Amino acid sequence: MSRHVHDAAPGDGGHDTGREGRDGRDGREGEEGLAVWNAQRAVLGGLFERTRAIAGDLERVPAGPGGTARHTHTLDEAIKTLRRTTFRIMVFGDFSSGKSTLVNALLRAELLPMKENPTTAFTTVVGYGEGEGATLFQGLDPGSPGLQATISQFRQAVELRLDDRGMLVESPYLWGQVRGPYALLRDNVELIDSAGTNESPERENVTLAFLPQVDAIIFVTPARGAFKDRDVEHYLKMLADLGHKEIFFAVNQFDLIRPRDREDVRRRCRTIAESYARRPVARRLFFVSAYDALEARTARPVDERLDRESGVPELEAALADFLVHDKARIKLLRPAELLGHQIAQLDKVVMERRLLLNRSADQLRETLDSSRDRRESLMQTLGHIRTGLNGWVAETEQLLAAELERFIRGLVPEVPRWMDHPPRLKLRPFKGDRMERYAGAIMQIDDVLNRRLQDELREFAGREDGPLERFMRKREEALERSVLPLLQDYAEHLEELRADLTGSRRPVDENALREWLRDMSMHVPDRVLARTSPMLSWPNAAGAAGFGTAGAAAGAGLFALGLVSWIAAPVVLSAGAIVVVTARLAKRRLVERATGEYADALAGGAARIAGQYTEECAEGLRAWTGHVESELAAELGGLIAATEEAIASLEEGRTKVEGDRRQLDTWDTLLNGIAVELSEFKRPLIEDVR
């Protein structure tokens, strides 16, 4: 590829080639580069359309082994991405890893909400605009109507909220689009803040739906427990399978790592990132504090030292260099690699259908008839797999609830020490109403205790080789013992049937089956359990209704702990105490009573917290077992349907069979031809990787 293509930023039909394109030779080169890029995009688009036509024809025939519906869907999404000329970068990672904070830091504006609890209600696409504005969408269809909103209205809509019972309220919107004067996005770049993985199946599904449409990834992982096994084995592998090779890794909250441990963390992160980075890891891996960068960049004047120490400027510089030199090439290369994968998959479908037509109708019918016992055995094995998976889910839910409850109860004696260094409490001693007098202090105590509880739960769930990690390793071993033999039996019998019908047998890969089972554990969220805070787990709507306005709002978290009822009762102080002494005594008593009540509530609610969390985990697991069952059944059903279609063709006569064979040969020839053209198309793009 010529240098001109690098310098040309893909545009939405315009010719804005940046500063170089504003005058003289550089302007002509920019326009020439854009023309070359558009021509290459048209060539690749043609290859996609030809492949999509073949996939559509195959889909109209009853689905063969593996089916083709997923191929047409994937190709349709890729074509949309290729036609969309903006360059999309998704900030991707677990919930509460600091994605929104990092987006804000890169934009140099507090656009997105940032809190300890999960806060992002939907995926947001941020692009450049001279003025500010937002559009909110309730459907993923690009043609679905959107609601125009101000930035203030967008902020209110995008933040997850709690209802009166302390439970999360689902947003009516699936995604939003924001425009503003953000320098990083000036040249047709869009930054996507994704709703976190491992937090809500609905929000995660939207994130995953956007993944095929993006061109590069910023993978955010918290420094404490960076690159957990589930991140590496599931999400990074998924990104690789989707053809995402341009990945920037941001190890966030690195300032929280003790200085003596930082080099060990760096070394481990480098080792893992090298396996997934196309470029030298030094240009793709960054250790940052997004919060510090945002604080520094929104301060007036800007705190240059804090910004520099945050590590975000290095990430920003790498992104800027990448966008200048590589975005036009990547915009073509990633779809091209995805197309190559789809062509290979379609070629397998064509081959197996050809093999079926090489048999006689009598042979196929006889094989089908004689396979009834085997097919019945396969269905019985499928039922055993279902029973085994359901039993494993129920046992995992029960054991995890007990494990988490034990952990929470172990925290109870520590609660008083959580307030060893209390904040300077705000009291209003001259207020006659006791709720108003202590409202500010209640809010502060509530915040300190809840944050500390969340930190402890984060350690339980997120620490490498922590309690949840060890628990899930044991559960994965139990899953393999109980279900893997059944999966192997199912796969072996299915391949025997395939061999009888087609004369071709695929080898059963035990490691692939193990990996498939390990994916099960990805649906036990290794979340930080931030949603199981006292505010959520011990709602007391009746107590909250008893107080009004500022007092109720200030004490929202501690209503649930029964603390408000104590504060509302008379506080007995020495009759001769002066106001200052009264305030000091009130503060001390407030802290002592608050921590005591909090500890009691934590002990009393431990089972409820654990049950709430594990119930959500089990719900995700049960959904996964249904997916496993449907996938296994589809393999068998697809093979039978393709065989019956072949029998019908063979019985119709030689003319029909020969016509079908010619059609399969034509598809095979067309796919091979497209593959050759695609290889020629990709060569200069791959050689151009710096």
XYZ file of C-alpha atoms in Angstrom:
690
model
C 0.000 0.000 0.000
C 1.272 3.486 -0.750
C 2.002 6.048 1.921
C -0.936 8.083 0.673
C -3.443 5.559 2.027
C -1.899 5.850 5.474
C -2.268 9.599 5.500
C -5.864 9.549 4.303
C -8.471 9.379 7.036
C -11.592 7.514 5.953
C -14.397 10.041 5.734
C -18.151 9.926 5.479
C -18.225 10.860 1.830
C -16.252 14.072 2.315
C -12.663 15.042 1.512
C -11.343 16.369 4.824
C -7.780 15.054 4.675
C -6.549 16.983 7.712
C -3.970 19.754 7.894
C -1.876 18.380 5.039
C -4.893 18.368 2.759
C -5.534 22.088 3.045
C -3.065 23.336 0.493
C -0.793 22.412 -2.413
C 0.794 19.032 -3.057
C -0.169 17.623 0.352
C -3.803 18.333 -0.417
C -3.566 16.514 -3.750
C -1.800 13.579 -2.083
C -4.503 13.426 0.583
C -7.275 13.366 -2.005
C -5.389 10.789 -4.071
C -4.898 8.627 -0.953
C -8.587 8.843 -0.114
C -9.493 7.849 -3.674
C -7.147 4.831 -3.495
C -8.588 3.822 -0.142
C -12.174 4.108 -1.395
C -11.281 2.009 -4.450
C -9.771 -0.703 -2.275
C -12.784 -0.633 -0.003
C -15.025 -1.136 -3.035
C -12.962 -4.169 -4.092
C -13.240 -5.736 -0.629
C -16.945 -4.904 -0.525
C -17.401 -6.804 -3.771
C -15.679 -9.884 -2.300
C -17.977 -9.689 0.706
C -21.100 -9.415 -1.452
C -20.093 -12.425 -3.548
C -19.426 -14.509 -0.432
C -22.690 -13.358 1.137
C -24.597 -14.467 -1.961
C -23.140 -17.984 -1.676
C -23.910 -18.123 2.044
C -27.482 -17.023 1.315
C -27.907 -19.791 -1.276
C -26.525 -22.370 1.142
C -28.844 -21.099 3.847
C -31.882 -21.655 1.650
C -30.954 -25.350 1.572
C -31.784 -27.098 4.882
C -28.872 -26.368 7.184
C -26.034 -28.857 6.934
C -23.546 -29.695 9.663
C -23.042 -26.574 11.687
C -25.586 -24.636 9.671
C -24.962 -21.404 7.745
C -27.347 -18.898 9.318
C -24.607 -17.593 11.579
C -22.360 -17.055 8.529
C -24.854 -14.846 6.711
C -25.428 -12.864 9.903
C -21.688 -12.376 10.466
C -21.154 -11.358 6.860
C -24.055 -8.885 7.000
C -22.555 -7.242 10.108
C -19.100 -7.094 8.522
C -20.510 -5.472 5.373
C -22.172 -2.802 7.533
C -18.844 -2.162 9.247
C -17.024 -1.894 5.933
C -19.581 0.594 4.607
C -19.363 2.678 7.768
C -16.342 4.860 7.141
C -15.808 6.173 10.650
C -13.061 4.425 12.611
C -14.400 2.923 15.838
C -12.337 2.188 18.944
C -14.130 0.290 21.709
C -13.086 0.558 25.342
C -13.759 -3.010 26.480
C -13.422 -4.807 29.798
C -15.007 -6.002 33.006
C -17.456 -3.735 34.800
C -16.018 -1.267 37.340
C -12.563 -1.585 35.753
C -12.488 2.149 35.021
C -13.560 2.176 31.373
C -15.783 5.248 31.664
C -13.132 7.095 33.660
C -10.554 6.335 30.957
C -12.920 7.550 28.225
C -13.481 10.758 30.175
C -9.732 11.230 30.590
C -9.139 10.755 26.856
C -11.946 13.204 26.066
C -10.732 15.600 28.807
C -14.290 15.990 30.037
C -16.539 14.388 32.676
C -19.023 13.081 30.134
C -19.742 9.613 31.552
C -20.705 8.658 35.131
C -18.051 7.120 37.382
C -18.834 5.387 40.677
C -17.854 2.321 42.672
C -21.055 0.496 41.745
C -21.742 -0.416 38.095
C -22.870 2.832 36.521
C -23.022 2.464 32.724
C -26.582 1.571 31.745
C -25.869 1.234 28.028
C -23.162 1.398 25.391
C -22.255 4.888 24.210
C -20.709 5.870 20.862
C -18.856 9.190 21.197
C -17.943 11.127 18.045
C -16.820 14.582 16.994
C -19.164 17.532 16.553
C -18.765 21.290 16.717
C -21.724 21.446 19.095
C -22.793 19.077 21.869
C -25.772 16.754 21.638
C -26.920 13.177 22.111
C -29.301 10.615 20.645
C -30.721 7.688 22.641
C -31.796 4.434 20.952
C -34.100 1.684 22.210
C -33.199 -0.754 19.406
C -29.955 -1.952 17.821
C -31.281 -1.578 14.286
C -29.412 1.404 12.764
C -32.674 2.507 11.207
C -34.551 2.610 14.503
C -35.644 6.099 15.545
C -33.668 7.818 18.258
C -34.596 10.328 20.933
C -32.726 13.616 20.722
C -31.330 14.704 24.089
C -29.062 17.265 25.677
C -25.777 16.192 27.272
C -27.389 16.658 30.687
C -30.301 14.403 29.727
C -27.851 11.860 28.337
C -25.904 11.776 31.621
C -29.099 11.112 33.541
C -30.125 8.332 31.148
C -26.750 6.569 30.961
C -26.282 6.235 34.723
C -27.681 3.101 36.343
C -30.127 3.976 39.096
C -31.683 2.252 42.088
C -35.372 1.944 42.835
C -36.956 2.440 46.254
C -35.959 -1.122 47.195
C -32.341 -0.499 46.303
C -32.457 -2.662 43.169
C -31.024 -1.650 39.815
C -33.521 -0.175 37.359
C -32.927 -1.278 33.775
C -32.619 1.548 31.273
C -35.158 1.668 28.412
C -32.252 2.499 26.069
C -29.793 0.009 24.537
C -27.221 2.505 23.300
C -26.579 6.182 22.856
C -24.668 8.437 20.498
C -22.930 11.604 21.681
C -21.276 14.366 19.667
C -18.958 17.054 21.002
C -15.747 19.003 20.278
C -13.352 16.245 21.405
C -9.937 16.680 19.788
C -9.019 12.975 19.739
C -12.080 12.220 17.604
C -11.722 15.037 15.088
C -10.796 12.945 12.025
C -13.795 10.596 11.767
C -12.895 8.610 14.873
C -15.518 7.255 17.287
C -14.808 6.078 20.833
C -17.207 3.479 22.262
C -17.710 3.229 26.006
C -19.118 -0.253 26.454
C -21.316 -1.438 29.270
C -19.122 -3.763 31.316
C -18.881 -7.492 30.820
C -19.683 -9.845 33.692
C -22.322 -7.557 35.166
C -25.636 -7.805 33.300
C -26.405 -10.298 30.497
C -28.571 -7.720 28.704
C -25.928 -4.989 28.734
C -23.150 -7.449 27.910
C -25.104 -8.696 24.878
C -25.253 -5.154 23.500
C -21.503 -4.806 24.029
C -20.910 -8.060 22.166
C -23.236 -6.957 19.355
C -21.047 -3.886 18.804
C -17.778 -5.857 18.745
C -17.951 -6.918 15.066
C -18.451 -3.259 14.130
C -15.308 -1.858 15.753
C -11.849 -1.503 14.258
C -9.601 -1.411 17.336
C -9.878 -2.218 21.041
C -8.666 -0.642 24.265
C -8.805 -3.572 26.679
C -9.045 -2.251 30.251
C -8.103 -4.503 33.147
C -7.706 -3.441 36.804
C -4.127 -3.692 38.065
C -5.242 -5.738 41.053
C -5.905 -9.084 39.397
C -4.953 -7.893 35.903
C -5.567 -10.357 33.070
C -7.471 -12.863 35.165
C -7.702 -16.334 33.639
C -11.283 -15.684 32.578
C -10.232 -12.511 30.755
C -7.532 -14.380 28.860
C -9.389 -17.619 28.151
C -12.721 -16.062 27.214
C -12.745 -12.398 26.254
C -9.282 -12.062 24.696
C -9.805 -15.305 22.790
C -13.195 -14.028 21.631
C -11.602 -10.788 20.393
C -8.984 -12.811 18.521
C -11.673 -15.017 16.946
C -13.441 -11.888 15.707
C -10.224 -10.792 14.007
C -9.335 -8.051 16.494
C -5.558 -7.844 16.434
C -5.204 -4.119 17.030
C -5.594 -4.166 20.820
C -4.252 -1.561 23.245
C -3.987 -2.840 26.813
C -4.620 -0.390 29.670
C -3.752 -1.779 33.108
C -5.775 0.699 35.143
C -5.556 1.786 38.800
C -1.847 1.004 38.724
C -1.289 3.627 41.421
C -3.025 1.262 43.878
C -0.266 -1.348 43.472
C 2.440 -1.173 46.125
C 5.715 0.133 44.613
C 7.575 -3.043 45.567
C 5.049 -5.174 43.640
C 4.829 -3.088 40.479
C 7.630 -4.713 38.507
C 6.133 -8.166 39.091
C 2.761 -6.905 37.817
C 4.415 -5.320 34.783
C 6.311 -8.515 33.964
C 3.214 -10.709 34.133
C 1.109 -8.281 32.079
C 3.790 -8.059 29.385
C 3.920 -11.844 29.065
C 0.159 -12.119 28.546
C -0.203 -9.073 26.293
C 2.545 -10.340 23.973
C 0.322 -13.280 23.054
C -2.431 -10.986 21.756
C -0.610 -7.899 20.473
C 0.196 -7.684 16.773
C 2.762 -4.947 17.437
C 5.672 -4.816 19.907
C 4.105 -4.869 23.345
C 5.922 -1.664 24.339
C 3.610 0.153 21.900
C 0.467 -1.608 23.064
C 0.668 -2.044 26.879
C 0.204 0.872 29.277
C 0.040 1.105 33.064
C -2.266 3.965 33.926
C -4.385 5.720 36.499
C -7.389 6.994 34.558
C -8.754 8.734 37.649
C -5.530 10.713 38.191
C -5.430 11.685 34.516
C -9.018 12.943 34.624
C -8.404 14.862 37.852
C -5.311 16.460 36.330
C -6.943 17.341 33.017
C -10.094 18.855 34.461
C -8.222 20.923 37.059
C -7.760 24.624 36.405
C -4.935 25.066 35.709
C -4.196 21.591 34.361
C -1.974 19.588 36.709
C 0.744 18.647 34.223
C 2.776 16.615 36.728
C -0.139 14.450 37.830
C -1.213 13.975 34.223
C 2.286 12.872 33.232
C 2.546 10.438 36.148
C -0.861 8.906 35.340
C 0.552 7.108 32.285
C -2.420 8.145 30.131
C -0.397 10.567 27.922
C 1.698 7.585 26.684
C -1.481 5.689 25.772
C -2.887 8.794 24.123
C 0.286 9.331 22.096
C 0.252 5.706 20.898
C -3.400 6.050 19.858
C -2.674 9.272 17.990
C 0.260 7.682 16.142
C -1.862 4.651 15.336
C -4.687 6.792 13.965
C -2.315 8.801 11.758
C -0.467 5.847 10.252
C -2.696 2.803 10.455
C -6.405 3.432 10.620
C -7.048 3.363 6.868
C -5.138 0.080 6.500
C -6.768 -1.540 9.557
C -10.166 -0.466 8.290
C -9.552 -2.869 5.398
C -7.385 -5.580 6.955
C -9.613 -6.700 9.819
C -12.702 -7.248 7.632
C -10.490 -9.026 5.100
C -9.241 -11.467 7.737
C -12.770 -12.087 8.992
C -13.898 -12.774 5.412
C -11.129 -15.364 5.017
C -12.373 -17.208 8.094
C -15.955 -17.227 6.801
C -14.893 -18.545 3.397
C -13.124 -21.481 5.085
C -16.225 -22.288 7.138
C -18.519 -22.177 4.096
C -16.121 -24.388 2.179
C -16.538 -27.084 4.863
C -20.323 -26.943 4.494
C -20.035 -27.373 0.702
C -17.629 -30.299 1.083
C -19.891 -32.224 3.454
C -22.927 -31.752 1.228
C -20.943 -33.038 -1.741
C -19.918 -36.112 0.245
C -23.572 -36.878 1.000
C -24.390 -36.808 -2.727
C -21.600 -39.304 -3.412
C -23.697 -41.983 -1.708
C -26.867 -43.572 -3.064
C -30.324 -42.779 -1.710
C -30.665 -46.383 -0.544
C -27.350 -46.229 1.288
C -28.241 -42.975 3.019
C -31.746 -44.173 3.920
C -30.419 -47.473 5.158
C -27.800 -45.659 7.243
C -30.441 -43.325 8.662
C -32.761 -46.238 9.438
C -30.008 -48.264 11.049
C -28.878 -45.223 13.030
C -32.141 -44.860 14.931
C -30.719 -46.556 17.981
C -27.615 -44.383 17.759
C -29.691 -41.239 17.332
C -31.866 -42.250 20.256
C -28.715 -42.884 22.252
C -27.447 -39.441 21.261
C -30.665 -37.838 22.474
C -30.440 -39.799 25.732
C -26.850 -38.657 26.149
C -28.023 -35.106 25.486
C -30.574 -35.542 28.273
C -27.840 -36.810 30.602
C -25.704 -33.802 29.683
C -28.637 -31.515 30.487
C -29.169 -33.244 33.828
C -25.462 -33.090 34.614
C -25.227 -29.397 33.762
C -28.339 -28.516 35.758
C -27.061 -30.481 38.735
C -23.704 -28.755 38.515
C -25.393 -25.344 38.380
C -27.538 -26.085 41.440
C -24.576 -27.407 43.402
C -22.389 -24.466 42.365
C -25.063 -22.006 43.462
C -25.409 -23.700 46.849
C -21.658 -24.013 47.493
C -20.894 -20.477 46.287
C -23.595 -19.040 48.545
C -22.081 -20.856 51.526
C -18.553 -19.764 50.582
C -19.554 -16.135 50.200
C -21.636 -16.142 53.381
C -18.648 -17.487 55.343
C -16.477 -14.755 53.893
C -18.967 -12.006 54.784
C -19.412 -13.304 58.328
C -15.652 -13.284 58.695
C -15.698 -9.548 57.971
C -18.065 -8.718 60.836
C -15.411 -8.523 63.613
C -13.357 -6.227 61.380
C -16.087 -3.601 60.895
C -15.176 -1.450 63.960
C -11.636 -1.100 62.619
C -12.965 0.175 59.302
C -13.584 3.493 61.076
C -10.196 3.709 62.861
C -9.526 6.855 60.853
C -12.972 8.376 60.296
C -13.422 11.412 58.095
C -14.091 14.764 59.659
C -17.804 14.384 60.228
C -20.202 17.170 59.419
C -22.594 17.944 62.253
C -25.064 20.800 62.496
C -25.474 21.016 66.309
C -27.781 24.021 66.296
C -30.451 22.320 64.197
C -33.498 21.368 66.215
C -34.403 18.381 64.060
C -32.081 15.497 64.905
C -32.258 14.046 61.403
C -31.036 17.328 59.915
C -28.399 17.571 62.658
C -26.789 14.249 61.718
C -27.656 13.890 58.012
C -24.224 14.881 56.674
C -22.394 12.633 59.145
C -24.649 9.691 58.275
C -23.824 10.110 54.613
C -20.095 10.152 55.353
C -20.184 7.058 57.574
C -22.357 5.280 55.041
C -19.863 6.048 52.296
C -16.809 4.894 54.283
C -18.363 1.614 55.425
C -19.880 0.753 52.054
C -16.649 1.476 50.225
C -14.687 -0.692 52.604
C -17.193 -3.522 52.231
C -16.954 -3.241 48.464
C -13.153 -3.324 48.684
C -13.320 -6.523 50.719
C -15.776 -8.112 48.294
C -13.573 -7.003 45.416
C -10.691 -8.851 47.045
C -12.874 -11.948 47.369
C -13.925 -11.917 43.733
C -11.161 -10.195 41.821
C -7.850 -11.101 43.427
C -5.710 -13.495 41.447
C -5.731 -16.831 43.258
C -8.310 -15.315 45.595
C -11.261 -17.134 47.195
C -13.525 -17.002 44.140
C -10.716 -17.986 41.786
C -9.852 -21.033 43.901
C -13.522 -21.933 44.281
C -14.112 -21.832 40.525
C -11.066 -23.963 39.790
C -12.552 -26.673 42.010
C -15.940 -26.278 40.346
C -14.366 -26.510 36.884
C -12.707 -29.760 37.938
C -16.064 -31.051 39.182
C -17.680 -30.029 35.887
C -15.070 -31.895 33.877
C -15.501 -35.014 36.008
C -19.279 -35.060 35.675
C -19.949 -33.755 32.148
C -16.809 -34.123 30.020
C -17.217 -37.925 29.638
C -20.785 -37.353 28.431
C -19.643 -34.709 25.945
C -16.940 -37.024 24.651
C -19.474 -39.823 24.252
C -21.864 -37.527 22.373
C -19.118 -36.220 20.080
C -17.772 -39.714 19.335
C -21.201 -41.102 18.428
C -22.030 -38.039 16.320
C -18.787 -38.401 14.368
C -19.462 -42.108 13.852
C -22.845 -41.183 12.372
C -21.238 -38.495 10.216
C -18.676 -40.999 8.960
C -21.417 -43.526 8.115
C -23.354 -40.899 6.167
C -20.571 -38.970 4.425
C -17.567 -41.274 4.562
C -15.674 -38.470 6.303
C -15.060 -38.158 10.020
C -13.810 -35.165 11.953
C -11.427 -35.944 14.805
C -12.855 -35.299 18.264
C -10.658 -32.735 19.990
C -10.795 -33.389 23.729
C -9.008 -30.109 24.445
C -11.675 -28.235 22.484
C -14.366 -29.923 24.567
C -12.507 -28.969 27.766
C -12.266 -25.376 26.589
C -15.960 -25.366 25.787
C -16.706 -26.510 29.311
C -14.336 -23.943 30.798
C -16.360 -21.282 29.024
C -19.141 -22.299 31.420
C -17.290 -20.722 34.311
C -17.118 -17.413 32.451
C -20.788 -17.031 33.291
C -20.017 -16.978 37.000
C -19.145 -13.292 37.067
C -15.820 -12.634 38.762
C -17.339 -9.274 39.490
C -16.314 -7.197 42.481
C -19.724 -7.804 44.046
C -20.272 -4.071 44.217
C -23.984 -4.598 43.671
C -24.245 -6.505 46.944
C -23.773 -3.446 49.104
C -25.948 -2.932 52.196
C -27.979 -0.366 50.303
C -29.036 -3.081 47.891
C -29.213 -6.045 50.193
C -31.093 -4.683 53.187
C -33.711 -2.337 51.761
C -36.076 -0.824 54.287
C -38.669 1.069 52.346
C -40.881 1.577 55.376
C -38.087 3.230 57.295
C -37.201 5.428 54.366
C -40.774 6.548 53.973
C -40.807 7.780 57.563
C -38.467 10.675 56.909
C -38.545 13.350 54.313
C -36.435 15.173 51.775
C -32.839 15.914 52.769
C -32.815 13.660 55.806
C -34.040 10.624 53.878
C -31.668 11.260 50.983
C -28.678 11.714 53.271
C -29.357 8.575 55.251
C -30.384 6.357 52.325
C -27.684 3.778 52.911
C -28.083 3.596 56.690
C -31.875 3.451 56.717
C -31.367 -0.161 55.812
C -29.130 -0.706 58.817
C -31.621 0.540 61.368
C -29.289 3.445 62.181
C -31.822 6.106 61.322
C -34.221 4.914 64.005
C -31.447 5.278 66.570
C -30.502 8.749 65.358
C -34.127 9.853 65.510
C -34.354 8.812 69.170
C -33.199 11.234 71.914
C -29.423 11.390 72.335
C -28.646 11.589 76.057
C -25.824 14.065 76.726
C -24.547 15.746 79.872
C -26.823 18.628 80.828
C -23.866 20.978 81.328
C -21.969 20.121 78.167
C -21.115 22.982 75.927
C -21.865 22.808 72.237
C -18.309 21.846 71.183
C -18.089 18.998 73.695
C -21.573 17.895 72.706
C -20.533 17.798 69.057
C -17.389 15.773 69.828
C -19.295 13.325 72.004
C -22.036 13.042 69.419
C -19.501 12.259 66.718
C -17.799 9.580 68.792
C -21.083 8.000 69.773
C -22.325 8.258 66.217
C -19.291 6.401 64.852
C -19.389 3.747 67.574
C -23.094 3.144 67.195
C -22.903 3.248 63.394
C -20.176 0.627 63.155
C -21.927 -1.569 65.708
C -25.239 -1.398 63.861
C -23.461 -1.920 60.556
C -21.684 -5.036 61.864
C -24.948 -6.441 63.220
C -26.703 -5.790 59.919
C -23.824 -7.338 57.992
C -24.012 -10.484 60.119
C -27.796 -10.657 59.831
C -27.800 -10.049 56.081
C -24.839 -12.228 55.077
C -27.020 -15.063 53.832
C -29.242 -12.656 51.903
C -26.295 -10.943 50.209
C -24.744 -14.281 49.274
C -28.081 -15.608 48.046
C -28.762 -12.539 45.919
C -25.378 -12.724 44.252
C -25.363 -16.464 43.629
C -28.938 -16.403 42.326
C -27.843 -13.974 39.621
C -24.825 -16.147 38.839
C -27.002 -19.260 38.583
C -29.384 -17.471 36.228
C -26.505 -16.826 33.836
C -25.321 -20.402 34.184
C -28.766 -21.813 33.436
C -28.982 -19.684 30.308
C -25.622 -21.089 29.238
C -26.745 -24.694 29.738
C -29.689 -24.025 27.434
C -27.286 -22.672 24.828
C -25.061 -25.759 25.136
C -28.013 -28.073 24.684
C -29.331 -26.221 21.631
C -25.871 -26.193 20.013
C -25.432 -29.931 20.509
C -28.933 -30.674 19.237
C -28.346 -28.427 16.201
C -25.265 -30.442 15.222
C -27.304 -33.634 15.098
C -30.397 -32.007 13.578
C -28.372 -30.246 10.894
C -26.681 -33.467 9.828
C -30.006 -35.307 9.596
C -31.666 -32.459 7.659
C -28.818 -32.311 5.149
C -28.978 -36.097 4.714
C -32.728 -36.035 4.077
C -32.252 -33.261 1.526
C -29.595 -35.357 -0.214
C -31.915 -38.399 -0.246
C -34.696 -36.317 -1.840
C -32.270 -35.087 -4.481
C -30.928 -38.572 -5.206
C -34.447 -40.022 -5.502
C -35.506 -37.338 -7.921
C -33.018 -38.690 -10.400
C -29.644 -38.292 -11.968
C -30.522 -34.934 -13.498
C -31.302 -33.387 -10.116
C -28.223 -34.924 -8.479
C -25.938 -33.773 -11.242
C -27.467 -30.310 -11.024
C -26.881 -30.202 -7.270
C -23.321 -31.424 -7.698
C -22.665 -28.801 -10.356
C -24.070 -26.176 -8.016
C -21.829 -27.353 -5.163
C -18.845 -27.413 -7.522
C -19.738 -23.914 -8.641
C -19.915 -22.679 -5.069
C -16.625 -24.409 -4.294
C -14.960 -22.840 -7.341
C -16.383 -19.416 -6.494
C -15.239 -19.655 -2.872
C -11.744 -20.732 -3.946
C -11.602 -17.878 -6.428
C -12.696 -15.365 -3.800
C -10.076 -16.789 -1.417
C -7.323 -16.275 -4.038
C -8.439 -12.706 -4.733
C -8.651 -12.030 -1.015
C -5.122 -13.328 -0.491
C -3.844 -10.967 -3.183
C -5.828 -8.120 -1.656
C -4.431 -8.733 1.839
C -0.756 -9.121 0.875
C 0.149 -5.405 0.713
C -1.902 -4.703 3.835
C -0.027 -7.341 5.839
C 3.362 -6.310 4.459
C 2.586 -2.760 5.511
C 2.333 -3.676 9.216
C 5.113 -1.627 10.761
